[in-house]
XYZ file of N, CA and C in Angstrom:
786
model
N -56.329 137.492 175.361
C -57.644 136.153 175.194
C -58.544 136.720 174.444
N -59.044 135.987 173.158
C -60.299 136.333 172.539
C -61.319 136.739 173.781
N -62.431 136.812 173.374
C -63.617 136.856 174.140
C -63.621 134.708 172.924
N -63.898 134.445 172.272
C -64.721 133.123 171.525
C -63.258 132.159 172.647
N -62.107 132.487 172.318
C -61.113 131.705 173.036
C -61.545 131.536 174.899
N -62.014 132.529 175.477
C -62.322 132.843 176.448
C -63.535 131.413 177.078
N -64.315 131.916 176.634
C -65.754 130.723 176.250
C -64.907 129.620 175.234
N -64.559 129.628 174.551
C -64.477 128.064 174.011
C -63.518 127.024 175.400
N -62.577 127.476 176.399
C -61.897 127.064 177.136
C -62.817 127.008 178.225
N -63.979 127.658 178.872
C -64.510 127.052 179.323
C -65.888 126.314 179.033
N -65.949 126.717 178.281
C -67.578 125.550 177.591
C -67.076 124.256 176.415
N -65.626 124.342 175.535
C -65.646 123.627 174.571
C -65.754 122.031 175.229
N -65.897 121.410 174.786
C -65.732 119.817 174.533
C -64.901 119.555 173.510
N -63.976 119.236 173.147
C -63.248 119.537 171.855
C -62.245 118.365 173.210
N -61.796 117.384 171.735
C -60.822 116.189 172.911
C -61.382 115.281 174.168
N -62.564 115.774 174.213
C -63.624 114.429 175.633
C -64.338 113.822 175.055
N -64.658 113.029 175.327
C -65.506 111.637 175.122
C -66.290 111.658 175.902
N -67.940 111.414 175.773
C -68.945 111.199 176.112
C -70.083 110.208 175.991
N -69.941 109.231 177.177
C -71.415 108.926 177.179
C -72.388 109.171 177.160
N -73.759 108.700 177.158
C -74.722 109.082 177.431
C -75.492 107.719 177.107
N -75.924 107.550 177.977
C -76.849 105.926 178.210
C -78.588 106.834 177.178
N -79.514 105.396 177.046
C -80.086 105.290 176.577
C -80.781 106.610 175.457
N -79.055 106.462 174.431
C -80.006 107.980 173.456
C -80.302 107.607 172.024
N -80.831 106.938 172.156
C -81.248 106.317 170.657
C -82.585 106.985 170.214
N -82.775 107.583 171.322
C -83.861 109.075 170.621
C -84.227 109.338 171.792
N -85.354 110.708 171.820
C -85.757 111.833 172.810
C -84.546 111.891 173.422
N -84.638 112.598 174.734
C -83.802 113.009 175.286
C -82.547 112.638 175.384
N -82.282 111.574 175.286
C -80.604 111.339 174.911
C -80.046 111.386 173.893
N -81.136 111.539 172.516
C -81.018 111.629 171.638
C -80.196 113.004 171.337
N -80.584 113.681 171.803
C -80.733 115.336 171.562
C -79.636 115.897 172.428
N -79.387 115.611 173.467
C -78.047 115.647 173.809
C -76.688 115.564 173.870
N -76.962 113.922 173.036
C -76.046 113.537 172.385
C -75.340 114.510 171.174
N -76.559 114.505 170.379
C -76.129 115.549 169.401
C -75.568 117.241 170.287
N -75.881 117.234 171.149
C -76.027 119.039 171.116
C -74.251 118.558 172.222
N -74.193 117.350 172.153
C -71.787 117.447 172.998
C -71.726 117.000 171.693
N -71.894 116.635 170.787
C -71.497 116.383 169.576
C -70.779 117.558 169.264
N -71.471 118.749 168.968
C -71.856 120.131 168.481
C -70.310 120.590 169.470
N -70.404 120.891 170.299
C -69.488 121.098 171.333
C -68.521 120.691 171.378
N -67.962 119.678 170.374
C -66.743 118.992 170.089
C -66.228 117.889 171.102
N -67.661 117.124 171.568
C -66.895 115.793 172.135
C -67.196 114.830 171.310
N -66.661 114.002 171.423
C -67.012 112.162 170.918
C -67.545 111.827 171.392
N -68.766 111.202 170.906
C -69.673 110.759 171.209
C -70.179 109.279 171.720
N -70.290 108.524 172.453
C -70.748 106.903 172.514
C -72.114 106.838 172.821
N -72.640 106.332 172.125
C -74.042 106.333 171.582
C -74.686 104.465 172.734
N -75.755 104.702 173.542
C -75.996 103.942 174.008
C -77.180 103.138 174.061
N -77.516 102.268 174.266
C -78.716 101.292 174.494
C -78.255 99.727 174.214
N -79.862 99.212 174.443
C -79.611 97.773 174.411
C -79.861 97.179 172.847
N -80.113 97.796 172.660
C -80.551 97.678 171.007
C -79.129 97.653 169.815
N -78.748 97.361 169.671
C -77.885 97.062 168.319
C -78.198 98.121 166.900
N -79.300 97.584 166.536
C -79.733 97.872 165.014
C -80.191 99.664 165.348
N -81.018 100.220 166.412
C -81.399 100.708 167.458
C -80.259 102.279 166.966
N -79.263 101.580 167.650
C -78.250 102.354 167.503
C -77.638 102.912 166.628
N -77.605 101.677 165.633
C -76.997 101.990 164.602
C -77.740 103.037 163.778
N -78.737 103.390 163.408
C -79.535 104.418 163.086
C -79.740 105.234 163.867
N -78.787 104.849 164.940
C -79.256 106.553 165.997
C -77.960 107.157 165.931
N -76.907 106.646 165.438
C -75.518 106.918 165.155
C -75.388 107.305 163.359
N -76.284 106.990 162.623
C -76.189 107.251 161.026
C -76.997 108.462 161.301
N -78.779 108.617 161.614
C -78.823 110.054 161.525
C -77.882 110.985 162.726
N -77.181 110.755 163.490
C -76.449 111.687 164.351
C -75.490 112.450 163.128
N -74.559 111.086 162.673
C -73.539 111.732 161.611
C -74.230 112.640 160.500
N -75.699 112.233 160.339
C -75.965 112.764 159.559
C -76.756 114.942 159.038
N -76.732 114.288 160.402
C -76.977 115.938 161.215
C -75.571 116.929 161.823
N -74.721 116.271 162.102
C -73.715 116.932 162.257
C -72.359 116.403 161.497
N -72.273 115.948 159.772
C -70.838 115.723 159.600
C -70.058 116.017 160.290
N -68.966 114.965 160.370
C -67.386 115.544 160.842
C -67.633 115.178 162.541
N -68.908 114.747 162.918
C -68.929 114.415 163.861
C -67.741 112.588 164.142
N -67.703 112.388 165.696
C -67.416 111.916 166.568
C -68.023 110.588 166.857
N -69.037 109.505 166.106
C -69.864 109.064 167.010
C -69.204 107.563 167.133
N -69.653 107.336 167.983
C -69.229 105.676 168.464
C -70.698 105.053 169.362
N -70.581 103.594 168.882
C -72.086 103.041 169.564
C -71.799 102.231 170.883
N -72.213 102.057 171.885
C -72.302 100.652 172.933
C -72.812 100.203 173.642
N -73.246 99.015 172.937
C -74.008 98.570 173.278
C -74.179 97.915 174.785
N -74.979 97.600 175.848
C -75.122 97.219 177.168
C -76.407 97.481 177.381
N -77.025 96.453 178.677
C -78.644 96.708 179.196
C -77.348 97.247 180.844
N -78.381 98.518 180.905
C -77.859 99.771 182.217
C -78.284 99.066 183.357
N -78.932 97.892 183.428
C -80.074 97.133 184.041
C -78.912 95.534 184.830
N -77.592 95.761 184.097
C -77.546 94.414 184.082
C -75.698 94.948 184.777
N -75.648 94.770 186.041
C -74.724 95.742 186.671
C -72.975 94.775 185.679
N -73.163 93.549 185.742
C -72.091 92.624 185.266
C -71.984 93.281 184.076
N -72.092 93.170 183.262
C -72.697 93.557 181.645
C -72.239 94.946 181.520
N -72.978 96.086 182.162
C -72.466 97.113 182.338
C -70.689 96.962 182.397
N -69.957 96.633 183.858
C -68.526 96.282 183.812
C -67.693 96.132 182.984
N -68.609 95.009 182.288
C -67.619 94.085 181.271
C -67.544 94.724 180.278
N -68.673 95.853 179.492
C -69.099 96.194 178.471
C -67.934 97.872 178.762
N -67.832 98.380 179.644
C -67.295 99.549 180.309
C -65.728 99.605 179.825
N -65.100 98.655 180.893
C -64.427 98.411 180.910
C -63.204 97.944 180.098
N -64.494 96.777 178.819
C -63.834 96.965 177.524
C -63.297 97.774 176.526
N -64.695 98.933 176.500
C -64.142 100.155 175.667
C -63.127 100.758 176.101
N -62.698 100.996 177.765
C -62.075 101.805 178.167
C -60.114 102.110 177.683
N -60.300 100.255 177.861
C -59.114 99.610 177.424
C -58.988 99.397 175.641
N -59.557 99.368 175.195
C -59.680 99.297 173.265
C -60.228 100.891 173.035
N -60.567 102.171 173.069
C -60.908 102.766 172.380
C -60.152 104.462 173.839
N -60.009 104.224 175.046
C -59.597 105.369 175.772
C -60.664 105.643 176.712
N -60.024 106.911 177.381
C -61.262 107.250 178.276
C -62.279 108.028 178.064
N -63.055 107.283 179.030
C -64.673 108.083 178.846
C -64.903 109.377 179.914
N -64.902 110.945 179.400
C -64.448 111.613 180.099
C -65.379 112.352 181.016
N -67.225 111.649 180.253
C -68.032 112.594 180.768
C -69.238 111.429 180.834
N -69.922 111.545 181.092
C -71.066 110.122 181.606
C -72.759 111.188 182.088
N -73.226 111.023 180.682
C -74.614 111.134 180.903
C -75.558 109.815 181.254
N -75.957 110.325 182.519
C -76.663 108.812 182.817
C -78.821 108.924 182.903
N -78.857 108.557 181.328
C -80.079 109.115 180.747
C -80.874 108.271 180.871
N -80.441 106.461 180.691
C -81.532 105.705 180.431
C -82.737 105.886 181.062
N -83.662 105.655 181.014
C -85.193 105.361 181.607
C -86.119 105.458 181.657
N -87.457 105.251 181.617
C -88.449 104.661 182.058
C -89.877 104.951 182.753
N -91.416 104.760 181.728
C -92.440 105.702 183.167
C -92.849 104.275 182.740
N -93.865 104.491 183.944
C -95.415 104.019 183.950
C -96.392 104.058 184.520
N -97.718 104.195 184.155
C -98.821 105.204 184.481
C -99.743 103.958 184.863
N -99.907 103.890 186.766
C -101.380 103.681 187.124
C -101.671 104.066 188.080
N -103.099 104.167 188.809
C -103.133 104.441 190.477
C -102.604 103.397 191.203
N -101.961 103.864 191.986
C -100.784 103.428 192.943
C -102.101 101.974 193.765
N -102.861 102.204 194.214
C -103.291 100.518 194.203
C -103.507 99.580 193.456
N -103.001 100.368 192.402
C -103.284 98.976 191.013
C -102.133 98.689 190.568
N -101.178 99.235 190.961
C -99.767 99.255 190.346
C -98.989 98.062 190.343
N -99.519 97.324 189.610
C -98.424 95.991 189.022
C -96.842 96.101 189.929
N -96.622 94.983 190.467
C -95.256 95.134 191.129
C -94.542 94.776 190.346
N -94.226 94.219 189.409
C -93.278 92.974 188.491
C -92.946 95.262 187.884
N -94.064 96.020 187.071
C -93.788 97.246 187.081
C -92.917 98.221 187.562
N -93.626 98.216 188.988
C -91.878 98.921 190.261
C -90.924 98.736 190.221
N -91.176 97.004 190.154
C -89.489 95.994 189.705
C -89.251 97.036 188.815
N -89.869 97.025 187.432
C -88.376 97.561 186.597
C -88.425 98.770 186.763
N -89.196 99.929 186.919
C -88.793 101.213 187.107
C -87.648 101.925 188.684
N -87.577 100.556 188.669
C -86.482 100.706 189.995
C -85.194 100.321 189.516
N -84.960 99.178 188.649
C -83.648 98.834 187.920
C -83.851 99.523 186.836
N -84.478 99.931 185.940
C -84.252 101.056 184.999
C -83.825 102.451 185.302
N -84.437 102.715 186.433
C -84.599 104.313 186.273
C -83.391 104.270 188.043
N -83.252 104.214 188.383
C -82.325 103.380 189.822
C -80.840 103.072 189.455
N -81.110 101.534 189.384
C -79.814 100.231 189.904
C -79.303 101.252 187.954
N -79.557 101.585 187.384
C -78.891 101.559 185.645
C -78.020 102.886 186.040
N -78.375 103.610 187.272
C -77.622 105.084 187.257
C -76.250 104.447 188.127
N -76.621 104.302 189.139
C -75.436 103.118 190.147
C -75.141 101.966 188.756
N -75.020 101.818 188.684
C -74.311 100.552 188.147
C -73.171 101.140 186.770
N -74.131 102.354 186.377
C -73.126 102.223 184.699
C -72.064 104.046 185.752
N -72.646 104.101 186.582
C -71.439 105.859 187.393
C -70.819 104.616 187.926
N -71.003 103.883 188.865
C -70.002 102.726 189.444
C -68.725 102.872 188.547
N -69.087 101.862 186.903
C -67.730 101.248 186.128
C -67.546 102.211 185.867
N -68.166 103.730 185.339
C -67.034 104.466 184.517
C -66.529 105.451 185.453
N -67.058 105.809 186.588
C -66.481 106.553 187.739
C -65.231 106.002 188.627
N -65.190 104.373 188.540
C -63.648 104.045 188.380
C -62.696 104.368 188.271
N -62.949 104.601 186.826
C -61.719 104.653 186.012
C -61.789 106.599 186.039
N -62.616 106.936 186.271
C -62.792 108.611 186.495
C -62.118 108.745 187.521
N -62.192 108.212 188.160
C -61.452 108.489 190.328
C -59.951 108.092 189.660
N -59.534 106.728 188.645
C -57.929 106.538 189.210
C -57.757 107.709 188.166
N -58.166 108.915 186.958
C -57.840 109.782 185.981
C -57.657 111.123 187.078
N -58.459 111.104 187.857
C -58.704 112.399 188.873
C -59.325 113.072 188.100
N -60.314 112.361 187.643
C -61.112 113.834 186.541
C -62.203 112.966 186.287
N -63.487 113.938 186.192
C -64.548 113.063 185.579
C -65.853 114.050 185.563
N -66.698 113.658 184.559
C -68.251 114.838 184.881
C -69.311 113.601 184.966
N -70.247 113.607 185.863
C -70.791 112.560 185.598
C -72.578 113.891 185.670
N -73.102 113.372 184.784
C -74.594 114.255 184.667
C -75.571 113.352 184.745
N -76.259 113.442 185.424
C -77.195 112.174 185.686
C -78.909 113.366 184.937
N -79.880 112.654 184.805
C -80.772 112.853 184.449
C -81.904 112.476 185.928
N -83.016 113.216 186.138
C -83.873 113.729 186.734
C -85.180 113.635 186.394
N -85.466 114.739 187.288
C -87.334 114.964 186.689
C -87.635 116.134 187.404
N -88.418 116.276 187.023
C -89.584 117.515 187.984
C -89.584 116.711 189.131
N -90.395 115.357 188.789
C -90.651 114.631 189.755
C -89.631 114.011 191.018
N -88.602 114.599 190.838
C -87.480 114.901 192.069
C -88.161 115.142 192.926
N -88.786 115.980 192.570
C -89.209 117.272 193.795
C -90.766 117.163 193.953
N -91.605 117.125 192.548
C -93.109 116.766 193.270
C -93.333 115.188 192.599
N -94.786 115.443 192.347
C -95.648 114.446 192.270
C -96.667 114.455 191.769
N -97.329 113.923 191.302
C -98.869 113.896 190.311
C -99.090 112.910 190.494
N -101.060 112.126 190.660
C -101.549 111.189 190.263
C -100.970 109.877 189.102
N -100.875 109.001 189.530
C -100.410 107.525 188.891
C -99.205 107.474 188.125
N -98.355 108.110 189.025
C -97.011 108.130 188.698
C -96.276 107.832 190.096
N -96.634 107.955 191.129
C -96.087 107.355 192.398
C -94.443 106.711 192.264
N -94.219 105.881 191.894
C -92.929 104.713 192.150
C -91.750 105.547 191.306
N -92.816 106.003 189.489
C -92.003 106.768 188.829
C -91.307 107.790 190.112
N -91.968 108.741 190.463
C -91.341 110.012 191.660
C -90.414 109.632 192.459
N -91.177 108.525 193.190
C -89.890 107.549 193.882
C -88.455 107.096 192.820
N -88.695 106.929 192.237
C -87.229 106.895 190.930
C -86.399 108.074 190.964
N -87.095 108.550 190.618
C -86.897 110.076 190.081
C -86.386 111.041 191.484
N -87.117 110.616 192.347
C -86.382 111.581 194.120
C -85.028 110.411 194.141
N -85.266 109.488 194.439
C -83.442 108.600 194.832
C -82.200 108.907 193.603
N -82.423 108.634 192.588
C -81.715 109.822 191.706
C -81.381 111.172 191.616
N -81.991 112.061 192.745
C -81.516 113.279 192.695
C -80.758 113.142 193.966
N -81.107 112.411 194.730
C -80.128 111.407 196.083
C -78.842 111.143 195.448
N -79.239 110.163 195.054
C -78.151 109.752 194.391
C -76.923 110.161 193.618
N -76.905 111.346 192.988
C -76.556 112.392 192.747
C -75.360 112.925 194.036
N -75.781 113.309 194.483
C -75.164 114.369 195.585
C -74.849 113.088 196.612
N -75.138 111.866 196.919
C -73.675 111.301 197.729
C -72.801 110.295 195.843
N -73.118 110.388 195.229
C -71.623 110.328 193.985
C -71.610 112.034 194.832
N -71.296 112.503 194.433
C -70.659 114.197 194.870
C -70.166 113.506 196.201
N -70.234 113.275 196.898
C -69.960 113.506 198.692
C -68.996 112.388 198.514
N -69.206 111.845 197.686
C -68.077 110.382 196.988
C -66.838 111.058 196.611
N -67.014 111.145 195.605
C -66.330 111.708 194.615
C -65.398 112.558 194.668
N -66.109 113.813 194.552
C -65.297 115.407 194.280
C -64.157 115.052 195.190
N -64.325 114.526 195.619
C -62.366 114.602 196.676
C -61.176 113.973 195.544
N -61.652 112.845 194.225
C -61.571 112.418 193.700
C -60.927 113.288 191.911
N -61.861 114.971 192.592
C -61.110 115.117 191.093
C -62.672 115.642 190.563
N -64.189 114.120 190.563
C -65.442 114.531 189.807
C -66.417 115.498 189.790
N -66.844 116.011 189.329
C -68.299 116.541 189.384
C -69.193 116.172 188.968
N -70.291 115.998 190.300
C -71.229 114.611 189.263
C -72.673 115.588 189.965
N -73.137 115.858 189.218
C -74.665 117.170 189.103
C -75.611 115.917 188.435
N -76.933 117.332 187.965
C -78.134 116.337 187.958
C -79.321 117.358 186.774
N -79.768 116.801 185.908
C -80.418 117.861 185.401
C -81.894 117.638 185.573
N -83.382 118.732 185.853
C -84.565 117.969 186.146
C -85.355 118.439 185.120
N -85.087 117.799 184.183
C -86.036 117.907 182.923
C -87.961 118.663 183.001
N -88.128 119.853 182.994
C -89.878 119.972 183.185
C -90.108 118.382 182.454
N -91.244 119.094 182.077
C -92.359 118.404 180.869
C -91.998 119.032 179.306
N -91.197 117.683 179.179
C -90.329 117.698 177.064
C -91.783 117.012 176.630
N -91.719 117.348 175.047
C -91.775 116.568 174.503
C -91.577 115.743 173.465
N -91.114 114.245 174.851
C -90.290 113.471 174.376
C -91.644 111.824 173.544
N -90.721 110.975 173.455
C -91.885 109.408 173.293
C -92.019 109.314 174.411
N -91.169 109.808 175.872
C -91.759 108.998 177.042
C -92.696 109.621 177.355
N -93.198 111.032 177.043
C -94.497 112.211 177.190
C -95.621 111.659 175.805
N -94.981 110.792 175.355
C -96.304 111.220 173.752
C -97.493 110.452 174.703
N -98.148 109.929 175.658
C -99.612 109.742 176.324
C -100.059 111.470 176.357
N -99.314 112.129 177.254
C -99.233 112.739 177.328
C -99.188 115.065 176.316
N -99.151 114.589 175.656
C -99.076 115.365 174.821
C -100.554 115.327 173.957
N -100.624 114.045 173.778
C -101.623 113.466 172.406
C -102.638 114.028 173.665
N -102.720 113.763 174.842
C -104.082 114.529 175.725
C -103.690 116.346 175.659
N -104.928 116.264 174.962
C -105.267 117.743 175.464
C -105.861 118.458 176.182
N -106.566 117.693 177.129
C -106.854 118.846 178.607
C -105.549 118.105 179.126
N -104.807 117.409 179.136
C -103.309 117.145 180.202
C -102.647 118.808 179.679
N -102.015 118.936 178.388
C -101.670 119.867 177.316
C -102.475 121.212 177.723
N -103.547 121.700 177.756
C -103.716 122.774 178.391
C -103.693 123.418 179.751
N -104.348 121.742 180.675
C -103.959 122.455 182.002
C -101.851 122.444 181.647
N -101.202 121.962 181.447
C -99.500 121.909 181.794
C -99.569 123.370 181.859
N -100.091 124.266 179.994
C -100.205 125.904 179.535
C -100.304 126.159 180.880
N -101.461 125.623 181.417
C -101.522 126.998 182.801
C -100.699 126.723 184.315
N -100.379 125.942 183.840
C -99.973 125.322 184.916
C -97.927 125.926 185.416
N -97.655 126.195 183.830
C -96.039 126.908 183.494
C -95.720 128.067 183.521
N -95.109 128.619 184.345
C -95.053 130.043 183.971
C -94.531 130.656 182.227
N -94.036 129.641 181.774
C -93.292 129.539 180.781
C -94.616 129.009 179.366
N -95.632 128.451 179.866
C -96.472 128.630 178.757
C -97.090 127.276 178.505
N -95.909 126.311 177.871
C -95.689 125.634 176.554
C -95.134 124.631 177.201
N -94.932 123.432 176.760
C -94.460 122.142 176.418
C -92.447 122.642 176.378
N -91.770 121.972 176.693
C -89.924 122.132 176.476
C -89.827 121.127 175.573
N -88.446 122.311 174.420
C -88.509 121.662 173.454
C -86.770 120.846 173.881
N -86.980 119.781 173.794
C -85.461 118.728 173.704
C -84.377 119.090 173.776
N -83.790 120.604 172.433
C -82.609 121.290 172.292
C -82.695 122.448 173.701
N -83.984 122.128 174.493
C -83.468 123.357 175.375
C -82.497 123.273 176.517
N -82.137 121.583 176.200
C -81.635 121.195 177.653
C -80.465 120.858 177.242
N -79.638 120.888 175.922
C -78.714 120.687 175.638
C -77.232 121.733 176.205
N -78.050 122.979 176.698
C -76.918 124.201 177.547
C -76.927 123.757 178.383
N -77.916 122.944 179.859
C -78.184 123.507 180.667
C -76.237 120.788 180.428
N -76.408 120.510 179.969
C -75.772 119.775 179.459
C -74.383 119.619 179.098
N -73.938 120.694 178.669
C -72.691 121.483 178.332
C -72.379 122.050 179.240
N -73.070 122.855 180.350
C -72.408 123.468 181.320
C -71.951 122.632 182.161
N -72.638 121.506 182.924
C -72.223 120.455 183.594
C -71.357 119.542 183.641
N -71.142 119.303 182.424
C -70.239 118.323 181.013
C -68.482 119.044 181.287
N -68.345 120.963 181.156
C -67.148 121.909 180.756
C -66.805 121.934 181.758
N -65.547 122.462 181.772
C -64.621 123.572 182.761
C -65.493 124.089 183.602
N -66.223 124.867 182.952
C -67.610 125.814 183.405
C -68.111 125.616 184.873
N -68.318 124.460 185.374
C -68.198 123.222 185.715
C -67.971 122.787 187.541
N -66.521 123.937 186.701
C -65.910 123.076 187.996
C -65.537 122.917 189.544
N -66.709 123.759 189.773
C -66.753 124.094 191.715
C -67.730 123.896 191.442
N -69.056 123.067 190.709
C -70.182 122.326 191.016
C -70.631 121.282 190.813
N -71.496 120.968 192.426
C -71.416 119.307 192.595
C -72.349 119.457 193.867
N -73.502 118.130 193.041
C -74.503 117.556 194.199
C -75.579 118.620 193.280
N -75.655 119.445 192.589
C -76.896 120.102 192.314
C -76.982 119.809 191.805
N -78.741 119.066 191.553
C -79.936 119.701 190.703
C -79.999 120.788 190.039
N -80.389 120.819 188.746
C -80.095 121.898 188.089
C -81.626 121.915 187.195
N -82.580 122.378 187.777
C -84.201 122.288 186.667
C -84.419 123.391 185.404
N -84.844 122.237 185.250
C -84.864 123.446 183.216
C -86.268 122.542 183.203
N -87.350 123.581 183.465
C -88.507 123.164 183.708
C -89.435 124.494 183.113
N -89.030 125.244 182.685
C -89.995 127.075 182.151
C -90.866 126.892 184.346
N -90.145 126.583 185.322
C -90.850 127.349 186.232
C -91.269 126.479 187.010
N -92.078 125.111 186.282
C -93.418 124.552 186.902
C -92.868 124.615 189.114
N -91.297 123.561 188.729
C -90.984 124.208 190.156
C -91.139 125.146 191.179
N -91.087 126.670 190.691
C -91.419 127.715 191.222
C -92.125 128.011 191.762
N -93.259 128.200 190.606
C -94.994 128.337 191.376
C -96.235 127.378 191.596
N -96.751 128.172 192.323
C -98.125 127.207 192.411
C -98.843 127.334 192.223
């Protein structure tokens, strides 16, 4: 067997379909593009059909020949998620890979944190992972195989001022990932997570534009810089492929070393 054939058997995603939530921009869009380049048929998800159509067009333009579909639903609406996933599987076939990427951020001192924003964080960052994970996981269990990749954060392990509720939600996603693996590994599923460090994304736009914060980050991070979203693709392909067949309940930090260094 040639080296290229061996690597294709480990990391290739040809013939597999990947649903990426929150994928009209930022990390989700980058991961969708990476999965497409690895051979997967990609299903973009978000709440806005127009934004999804635009994202699909941009992705198709960047990767001619890629198989791109869209599936609009609100990941925080349990019933809507179940209906959308069940309907898609019935009409188009199995979802082999799920990347739970939908998320939001809100910054405020904890003593002044608005209750409605706290609730929104809980729904968007935690409930969405439960909702979509359960809906897709039921079909994977029936088939005896599947890959679930949840997107955590360095805030799964660390905290910083002004984002305590966000930190709580990402800690919960890390433990929900372990719970998924504990319940579903015996059914042939691998459920893992990627924990990005500080990446230049729309979610972090305010921090990227803050010169003092960027200077602090460069000093605090051993790699000395912001991450590029493309640098998350390899981890996602690994956790979506045969190469991770005995990896379960793991949170993979892609953070330039920030969680390893004081």
